[in-house]
Coordinates of C-alpha atoms (C1' of nucleotides) in Angstrom, one line a residue:
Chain N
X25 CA 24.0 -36.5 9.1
X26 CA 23.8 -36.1 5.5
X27 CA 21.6 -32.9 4.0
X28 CA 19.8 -34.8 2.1
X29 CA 17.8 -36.8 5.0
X30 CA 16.7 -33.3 6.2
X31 CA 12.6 -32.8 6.1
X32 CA 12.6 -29.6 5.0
X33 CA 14.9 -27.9 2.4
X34 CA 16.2 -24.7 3.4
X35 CA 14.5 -20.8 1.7
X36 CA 18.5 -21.1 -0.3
X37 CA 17.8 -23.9 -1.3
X38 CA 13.5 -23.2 -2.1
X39 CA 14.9 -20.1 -3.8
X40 CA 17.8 -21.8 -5.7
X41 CA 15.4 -24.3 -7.5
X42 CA 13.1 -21.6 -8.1
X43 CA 15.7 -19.6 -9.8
X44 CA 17.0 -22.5 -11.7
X45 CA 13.5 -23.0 -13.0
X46 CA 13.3 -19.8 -14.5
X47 CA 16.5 -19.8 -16.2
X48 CA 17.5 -17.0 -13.1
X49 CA 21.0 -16.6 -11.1
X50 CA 21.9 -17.1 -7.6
X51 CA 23.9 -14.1 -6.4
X52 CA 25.9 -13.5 -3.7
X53 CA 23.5 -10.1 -3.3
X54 CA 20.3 -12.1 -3.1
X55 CA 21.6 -14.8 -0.4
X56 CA 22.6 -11.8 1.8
X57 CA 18.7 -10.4 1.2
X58 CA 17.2 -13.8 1.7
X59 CA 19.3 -14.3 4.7
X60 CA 18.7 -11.4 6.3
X61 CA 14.9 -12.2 5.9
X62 CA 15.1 -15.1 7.5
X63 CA 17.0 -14.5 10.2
X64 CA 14.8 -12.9 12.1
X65 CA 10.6 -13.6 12.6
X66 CA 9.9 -10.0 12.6
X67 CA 8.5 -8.2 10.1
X68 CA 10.0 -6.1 7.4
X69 CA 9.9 -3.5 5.1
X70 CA 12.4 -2.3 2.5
X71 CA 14.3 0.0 4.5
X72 CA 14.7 -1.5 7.7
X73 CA 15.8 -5.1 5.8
X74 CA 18.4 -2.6 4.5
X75 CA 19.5 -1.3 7.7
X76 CA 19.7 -4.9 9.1
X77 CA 22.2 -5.7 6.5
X78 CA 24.5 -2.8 6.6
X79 CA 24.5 -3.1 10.4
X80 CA 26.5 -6.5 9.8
X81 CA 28.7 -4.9 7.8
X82 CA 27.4 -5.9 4.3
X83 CA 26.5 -3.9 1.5
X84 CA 23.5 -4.7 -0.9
X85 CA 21.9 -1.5 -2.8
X86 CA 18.4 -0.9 -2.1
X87 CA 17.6 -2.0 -5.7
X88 CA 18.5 -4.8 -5.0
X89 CA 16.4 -5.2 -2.4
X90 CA 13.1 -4.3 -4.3
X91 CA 13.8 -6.6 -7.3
X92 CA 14.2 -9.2 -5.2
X93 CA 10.9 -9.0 -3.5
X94 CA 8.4 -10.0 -6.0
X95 CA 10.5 -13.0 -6.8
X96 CA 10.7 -14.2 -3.1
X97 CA 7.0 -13.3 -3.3
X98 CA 6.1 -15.7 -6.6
X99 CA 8.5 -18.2 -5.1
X100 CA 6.4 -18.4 -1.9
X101 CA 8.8 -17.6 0.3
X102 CA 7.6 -14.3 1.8
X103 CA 4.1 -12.5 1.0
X104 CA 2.7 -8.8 1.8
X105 CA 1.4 -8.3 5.2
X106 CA 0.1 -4.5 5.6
X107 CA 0.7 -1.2 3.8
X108 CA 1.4 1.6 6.1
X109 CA 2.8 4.5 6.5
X110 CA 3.5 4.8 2.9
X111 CA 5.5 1.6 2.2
X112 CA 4.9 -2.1 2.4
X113 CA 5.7 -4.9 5.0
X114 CA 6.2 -8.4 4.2
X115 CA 7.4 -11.1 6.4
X116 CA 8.5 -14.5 5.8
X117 CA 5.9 -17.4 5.6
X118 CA 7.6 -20.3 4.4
X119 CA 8.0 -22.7 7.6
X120 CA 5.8 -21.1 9.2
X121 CA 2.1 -22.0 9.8
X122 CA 0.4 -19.1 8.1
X123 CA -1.1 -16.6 10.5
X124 CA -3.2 -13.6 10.4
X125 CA -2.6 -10.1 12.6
X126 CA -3.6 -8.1 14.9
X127 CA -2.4 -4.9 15.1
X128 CA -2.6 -1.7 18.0
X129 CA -3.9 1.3 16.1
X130 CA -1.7 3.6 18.7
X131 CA 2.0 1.7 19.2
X132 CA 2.0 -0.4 15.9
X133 CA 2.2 -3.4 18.4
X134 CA 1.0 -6.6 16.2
X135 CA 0.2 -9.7 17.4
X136 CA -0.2 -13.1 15.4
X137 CA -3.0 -15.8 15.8
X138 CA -4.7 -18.2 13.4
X139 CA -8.5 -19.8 12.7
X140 CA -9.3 -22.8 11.0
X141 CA -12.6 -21.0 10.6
X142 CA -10.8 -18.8 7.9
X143 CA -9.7 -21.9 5.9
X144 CA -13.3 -23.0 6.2
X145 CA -14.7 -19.8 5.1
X146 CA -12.3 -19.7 2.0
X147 CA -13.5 -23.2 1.2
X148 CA -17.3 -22.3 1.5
X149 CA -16.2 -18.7 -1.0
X150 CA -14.2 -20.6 -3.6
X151 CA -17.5 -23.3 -3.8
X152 CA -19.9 -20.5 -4.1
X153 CA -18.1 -17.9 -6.1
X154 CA -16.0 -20.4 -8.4
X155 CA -12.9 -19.2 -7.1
X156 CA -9.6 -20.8 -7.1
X157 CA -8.8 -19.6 -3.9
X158 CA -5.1 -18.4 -3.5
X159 CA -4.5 -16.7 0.0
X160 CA -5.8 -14.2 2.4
X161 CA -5.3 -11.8 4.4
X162 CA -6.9 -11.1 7.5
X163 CA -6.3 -8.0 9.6
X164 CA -7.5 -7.1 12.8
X165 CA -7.1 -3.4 14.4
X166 CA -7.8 -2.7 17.9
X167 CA -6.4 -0.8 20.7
X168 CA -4.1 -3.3 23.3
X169 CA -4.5 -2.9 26.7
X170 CA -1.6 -0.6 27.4
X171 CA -2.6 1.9 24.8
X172 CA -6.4 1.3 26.6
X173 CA -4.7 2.3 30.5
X174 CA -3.0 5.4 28.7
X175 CA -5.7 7.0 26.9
X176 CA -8.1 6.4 30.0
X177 CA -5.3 9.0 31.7
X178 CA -5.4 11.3 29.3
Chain I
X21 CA -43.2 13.8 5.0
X22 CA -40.5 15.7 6.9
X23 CA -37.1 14.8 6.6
X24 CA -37.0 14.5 10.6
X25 CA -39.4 11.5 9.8
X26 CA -36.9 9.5 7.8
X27 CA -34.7 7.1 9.6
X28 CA -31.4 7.5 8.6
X29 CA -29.4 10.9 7.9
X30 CA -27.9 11.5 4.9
X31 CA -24.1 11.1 4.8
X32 CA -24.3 14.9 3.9
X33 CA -25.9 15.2 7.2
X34 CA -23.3 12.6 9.1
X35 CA -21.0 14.7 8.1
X36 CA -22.0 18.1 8.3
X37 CA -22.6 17.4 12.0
X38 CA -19.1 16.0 12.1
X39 CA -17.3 18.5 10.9
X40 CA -19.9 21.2 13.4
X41 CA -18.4 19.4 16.2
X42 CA -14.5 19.5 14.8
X43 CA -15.0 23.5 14.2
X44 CA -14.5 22.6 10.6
X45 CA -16.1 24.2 7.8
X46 CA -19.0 22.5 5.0
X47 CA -17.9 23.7 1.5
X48 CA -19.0 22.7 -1.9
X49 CA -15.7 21.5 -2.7
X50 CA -16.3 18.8 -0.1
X51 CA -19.9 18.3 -1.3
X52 CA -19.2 17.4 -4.4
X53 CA -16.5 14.7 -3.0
X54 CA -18.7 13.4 -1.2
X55 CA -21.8 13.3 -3.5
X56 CA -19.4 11.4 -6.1
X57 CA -18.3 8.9 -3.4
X58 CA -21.8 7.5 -2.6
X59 CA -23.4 8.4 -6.1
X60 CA -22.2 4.7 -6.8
X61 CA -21.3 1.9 -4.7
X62 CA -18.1 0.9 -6.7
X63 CA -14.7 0.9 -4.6
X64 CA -12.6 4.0 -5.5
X65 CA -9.2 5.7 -5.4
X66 CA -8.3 9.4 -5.6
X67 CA -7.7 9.0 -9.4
X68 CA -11.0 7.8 -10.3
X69 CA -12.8 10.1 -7.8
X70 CA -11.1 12.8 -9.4
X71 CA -11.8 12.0 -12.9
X72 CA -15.6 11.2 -12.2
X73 CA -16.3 14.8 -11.0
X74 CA -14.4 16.2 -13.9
X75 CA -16.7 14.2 -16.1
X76 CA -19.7 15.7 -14.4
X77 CA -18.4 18.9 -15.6
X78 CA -17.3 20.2 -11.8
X79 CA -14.3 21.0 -10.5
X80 CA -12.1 20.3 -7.2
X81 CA -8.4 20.2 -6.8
X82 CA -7.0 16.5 -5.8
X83 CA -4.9 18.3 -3.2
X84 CA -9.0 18.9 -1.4
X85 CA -9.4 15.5 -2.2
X86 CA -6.1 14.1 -0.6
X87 CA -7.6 16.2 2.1
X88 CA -11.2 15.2 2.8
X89 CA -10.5 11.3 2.8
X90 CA -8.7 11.5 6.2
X91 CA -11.8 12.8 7.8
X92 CA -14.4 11.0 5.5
X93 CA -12.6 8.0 7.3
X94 CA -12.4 9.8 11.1
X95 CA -16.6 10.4 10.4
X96 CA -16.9 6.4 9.4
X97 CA -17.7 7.1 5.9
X98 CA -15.5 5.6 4.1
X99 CA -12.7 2.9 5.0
X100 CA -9.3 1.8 2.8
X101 CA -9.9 -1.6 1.3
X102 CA -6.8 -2.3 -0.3
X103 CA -3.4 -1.4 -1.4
X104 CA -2.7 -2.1 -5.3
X105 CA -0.9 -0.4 -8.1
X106 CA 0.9 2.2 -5.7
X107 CA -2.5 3.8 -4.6
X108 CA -4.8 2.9 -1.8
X109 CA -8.2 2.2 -2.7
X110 CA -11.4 3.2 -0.7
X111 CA -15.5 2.2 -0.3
X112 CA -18.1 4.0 1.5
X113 CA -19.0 2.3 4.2
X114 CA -22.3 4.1 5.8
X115 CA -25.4 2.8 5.4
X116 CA -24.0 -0.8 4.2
X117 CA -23.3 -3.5 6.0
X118 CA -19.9 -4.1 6.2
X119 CA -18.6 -6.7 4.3
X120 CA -15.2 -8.2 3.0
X121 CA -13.7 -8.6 -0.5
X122 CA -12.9 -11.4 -2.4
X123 CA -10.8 -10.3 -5.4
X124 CA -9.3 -12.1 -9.1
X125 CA -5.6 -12.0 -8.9
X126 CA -6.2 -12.0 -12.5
X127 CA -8.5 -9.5 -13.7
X128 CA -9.2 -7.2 -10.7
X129 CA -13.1 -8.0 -10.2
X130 CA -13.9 -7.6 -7.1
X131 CA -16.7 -9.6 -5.1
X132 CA -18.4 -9.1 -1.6
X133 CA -19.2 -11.2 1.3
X134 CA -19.9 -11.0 4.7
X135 CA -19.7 -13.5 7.4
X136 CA -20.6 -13.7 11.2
X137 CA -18.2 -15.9 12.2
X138 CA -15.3 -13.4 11.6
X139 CA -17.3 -11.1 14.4
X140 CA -16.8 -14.2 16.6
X141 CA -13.1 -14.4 15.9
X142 CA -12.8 -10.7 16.7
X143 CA -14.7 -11.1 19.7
X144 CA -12.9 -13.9 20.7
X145 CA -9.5 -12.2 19.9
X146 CA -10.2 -9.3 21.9
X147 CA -11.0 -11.2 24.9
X148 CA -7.5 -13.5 24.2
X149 CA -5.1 -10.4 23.7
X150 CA -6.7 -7.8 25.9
X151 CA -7.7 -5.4 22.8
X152 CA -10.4 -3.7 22.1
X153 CA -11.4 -4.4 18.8
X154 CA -12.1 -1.3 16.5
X155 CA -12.3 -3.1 13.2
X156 CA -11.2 -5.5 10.4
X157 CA -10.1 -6.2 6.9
X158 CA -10.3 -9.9 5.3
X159 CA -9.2 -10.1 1.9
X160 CA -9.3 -13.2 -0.4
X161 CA -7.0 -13.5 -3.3
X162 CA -8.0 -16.1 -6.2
X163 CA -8.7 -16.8 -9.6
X164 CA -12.6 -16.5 -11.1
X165 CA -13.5 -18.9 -13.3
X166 CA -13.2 -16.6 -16.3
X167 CA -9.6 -16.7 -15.9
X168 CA -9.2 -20.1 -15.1
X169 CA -10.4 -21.1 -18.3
X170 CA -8.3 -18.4 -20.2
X171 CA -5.1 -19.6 -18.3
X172 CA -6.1 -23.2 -18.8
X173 CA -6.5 -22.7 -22.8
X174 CA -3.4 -20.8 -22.7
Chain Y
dA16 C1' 39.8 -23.9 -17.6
dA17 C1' 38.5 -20.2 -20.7
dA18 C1' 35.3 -17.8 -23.4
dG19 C1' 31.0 -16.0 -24.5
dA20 C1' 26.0 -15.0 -23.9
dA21 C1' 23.0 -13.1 -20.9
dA22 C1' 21.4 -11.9 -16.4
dT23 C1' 22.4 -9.0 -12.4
dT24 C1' 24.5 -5.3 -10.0
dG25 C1' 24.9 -0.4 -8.3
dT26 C1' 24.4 4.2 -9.8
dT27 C1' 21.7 7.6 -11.3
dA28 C1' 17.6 9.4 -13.1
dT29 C1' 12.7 9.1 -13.2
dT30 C1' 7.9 8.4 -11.9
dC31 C1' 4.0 9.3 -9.3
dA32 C1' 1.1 9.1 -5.0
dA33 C1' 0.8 11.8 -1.2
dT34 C1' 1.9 15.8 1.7
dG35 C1' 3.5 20.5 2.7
dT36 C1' 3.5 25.6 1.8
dC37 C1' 1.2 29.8 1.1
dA38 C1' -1.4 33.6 -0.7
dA39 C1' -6.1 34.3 -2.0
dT40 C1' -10.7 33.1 -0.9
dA41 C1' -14.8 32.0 1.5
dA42 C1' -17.5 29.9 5.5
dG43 C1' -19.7 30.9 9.6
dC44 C1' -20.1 33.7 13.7
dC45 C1' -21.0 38.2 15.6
Chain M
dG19 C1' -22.0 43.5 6.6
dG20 C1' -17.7 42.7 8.7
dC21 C1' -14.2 39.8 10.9
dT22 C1' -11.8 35.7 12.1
dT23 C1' -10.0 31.7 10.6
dA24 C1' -10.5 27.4 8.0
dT25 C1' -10.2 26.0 3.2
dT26 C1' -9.0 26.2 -1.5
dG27 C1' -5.9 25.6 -5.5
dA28 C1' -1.4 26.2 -7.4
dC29 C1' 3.0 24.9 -6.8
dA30 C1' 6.8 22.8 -4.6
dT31 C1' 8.5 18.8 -2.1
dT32 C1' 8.9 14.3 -0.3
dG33 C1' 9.8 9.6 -0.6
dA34 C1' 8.7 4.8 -2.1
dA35 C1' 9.2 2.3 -6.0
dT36 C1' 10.7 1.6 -10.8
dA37 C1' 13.5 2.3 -15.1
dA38 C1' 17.9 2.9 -17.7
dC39 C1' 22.4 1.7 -18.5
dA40 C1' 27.2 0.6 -18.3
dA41 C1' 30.1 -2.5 -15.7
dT42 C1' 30.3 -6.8 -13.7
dT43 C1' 29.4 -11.6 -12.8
dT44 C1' 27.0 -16.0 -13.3
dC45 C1' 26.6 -20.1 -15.7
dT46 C1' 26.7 -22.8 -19.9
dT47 C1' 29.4 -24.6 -23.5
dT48 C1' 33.4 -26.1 -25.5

DNA sequence: AAAGAAATTGTTATTCAATGTCAATAAGCC
DNA sequence: GGCTTATTGACATTGAATAACAATTTCTTT
């Protein structure tokens, strides 16, 4: 099976052309980032991408890390989810359908869904504002059921 | 006409009566906060807030100010709207309807909209995942037309 | 394949929003 | 008015994110 008849390119190789584009260098450092990204669906923030990558024994500096965000942001490959806690999460959206959260106020527990009534809405905003319409985000904050049972006991 | 005629407190009142129950104390510190929050209806951060009651010739540490906004937001005064430029940014939220934003990636103006259907998706979300739903936060990103037309004549 | 131009790296220092500390002050209760 | 205790402002501190810079590495060009 030869690469080239696969549907989907891989982030690399997203993030390669990107690069290339804007006269940019593909690193060894930034495939371990981008890697490390995408290995997991979870979410992420600086310091815990960091932590993932020293666990397997590799060794990026934290610098690193934060230049490469905004590119893996312009290049589409990951995007800002929530600010908490005094630093930013991001996780991955390319391949994946694009989703909105919602998040337990008390154990930080988030769960993902999506609406076509959002995509709707965005349509009817960009006609009636004269937007170009880019993205959004749509959070939802609630208490889950556990957190519910607990503070009922309490 | 009595003031106990009229059909909404003040948020001077709101919160007086929040802090009463809290043991906390009124001050004009956190008057004047609080005047300059809903003296306008423009979205704010702790820079701007600060600088606005300098400009009225008053004067209150940013420390009180880092202060009060944790319980301007326990007493449903004021929410965060969005993360930008390594500061949060806040709106009063009493006595308007809530409402999202719909924001210029470009030049920062900032336009509001409300829709009902998102209080079906939360409804419908908190029935799906067992939460119970405390609030949202929907924010569009896109280009006004202004800035189309600069980027497209540049 | 080797060299050279330019981007990238890690280190270190820096910025700046946000929080903590603490003595002096002032609000609210008696 | 006096007393208790929350609050204030000044200052110090934290910590995420950015900047500066010399050493290194990528990638083009020959």
């Amino acid at each position: 099976m030869d690469s080239k008849d696969q549907k989907r390119p891989s982030e690399l190789q997203i993030f390669r052309d990107f690069l290339r584009r804007q006269g940019m260098r593909y690193t060894p450092e930034r495939e371990t980032i981008i890697k490390e990204i995408f290995s997991t669906h979870e979410h992420f923030d600086v310091d815990s991408l960091y932590i993932g990558i020293r666990q397997k024994g590799l060794r990026v500096s934290k610098a690193s890390i934060y230049r490469l965000i905004p590119l893996l942001i312009k290049a589409n490959l990951i995007e800002e989810v929530f600010f908490e806690n005094g630093q930013m999460h991001y996780e991955h959206i390319y391949g994946h359908e694009h989703h909105c959260h919602l998040r337990c106020q008390e154990c930080r527990k988030i769960e993902e869904f999506s609406d076509e009534r959002i995509a709707q809405i965005e349509k009817e905003l960009g006609e009636r504002f004269n937007y170009k319409i880019l993205r959004h985000r749509l959070e939802v904050i609630g208490i889950c059921s556990e957190c519910q049972k607990k503070m009922k006991s309490a």
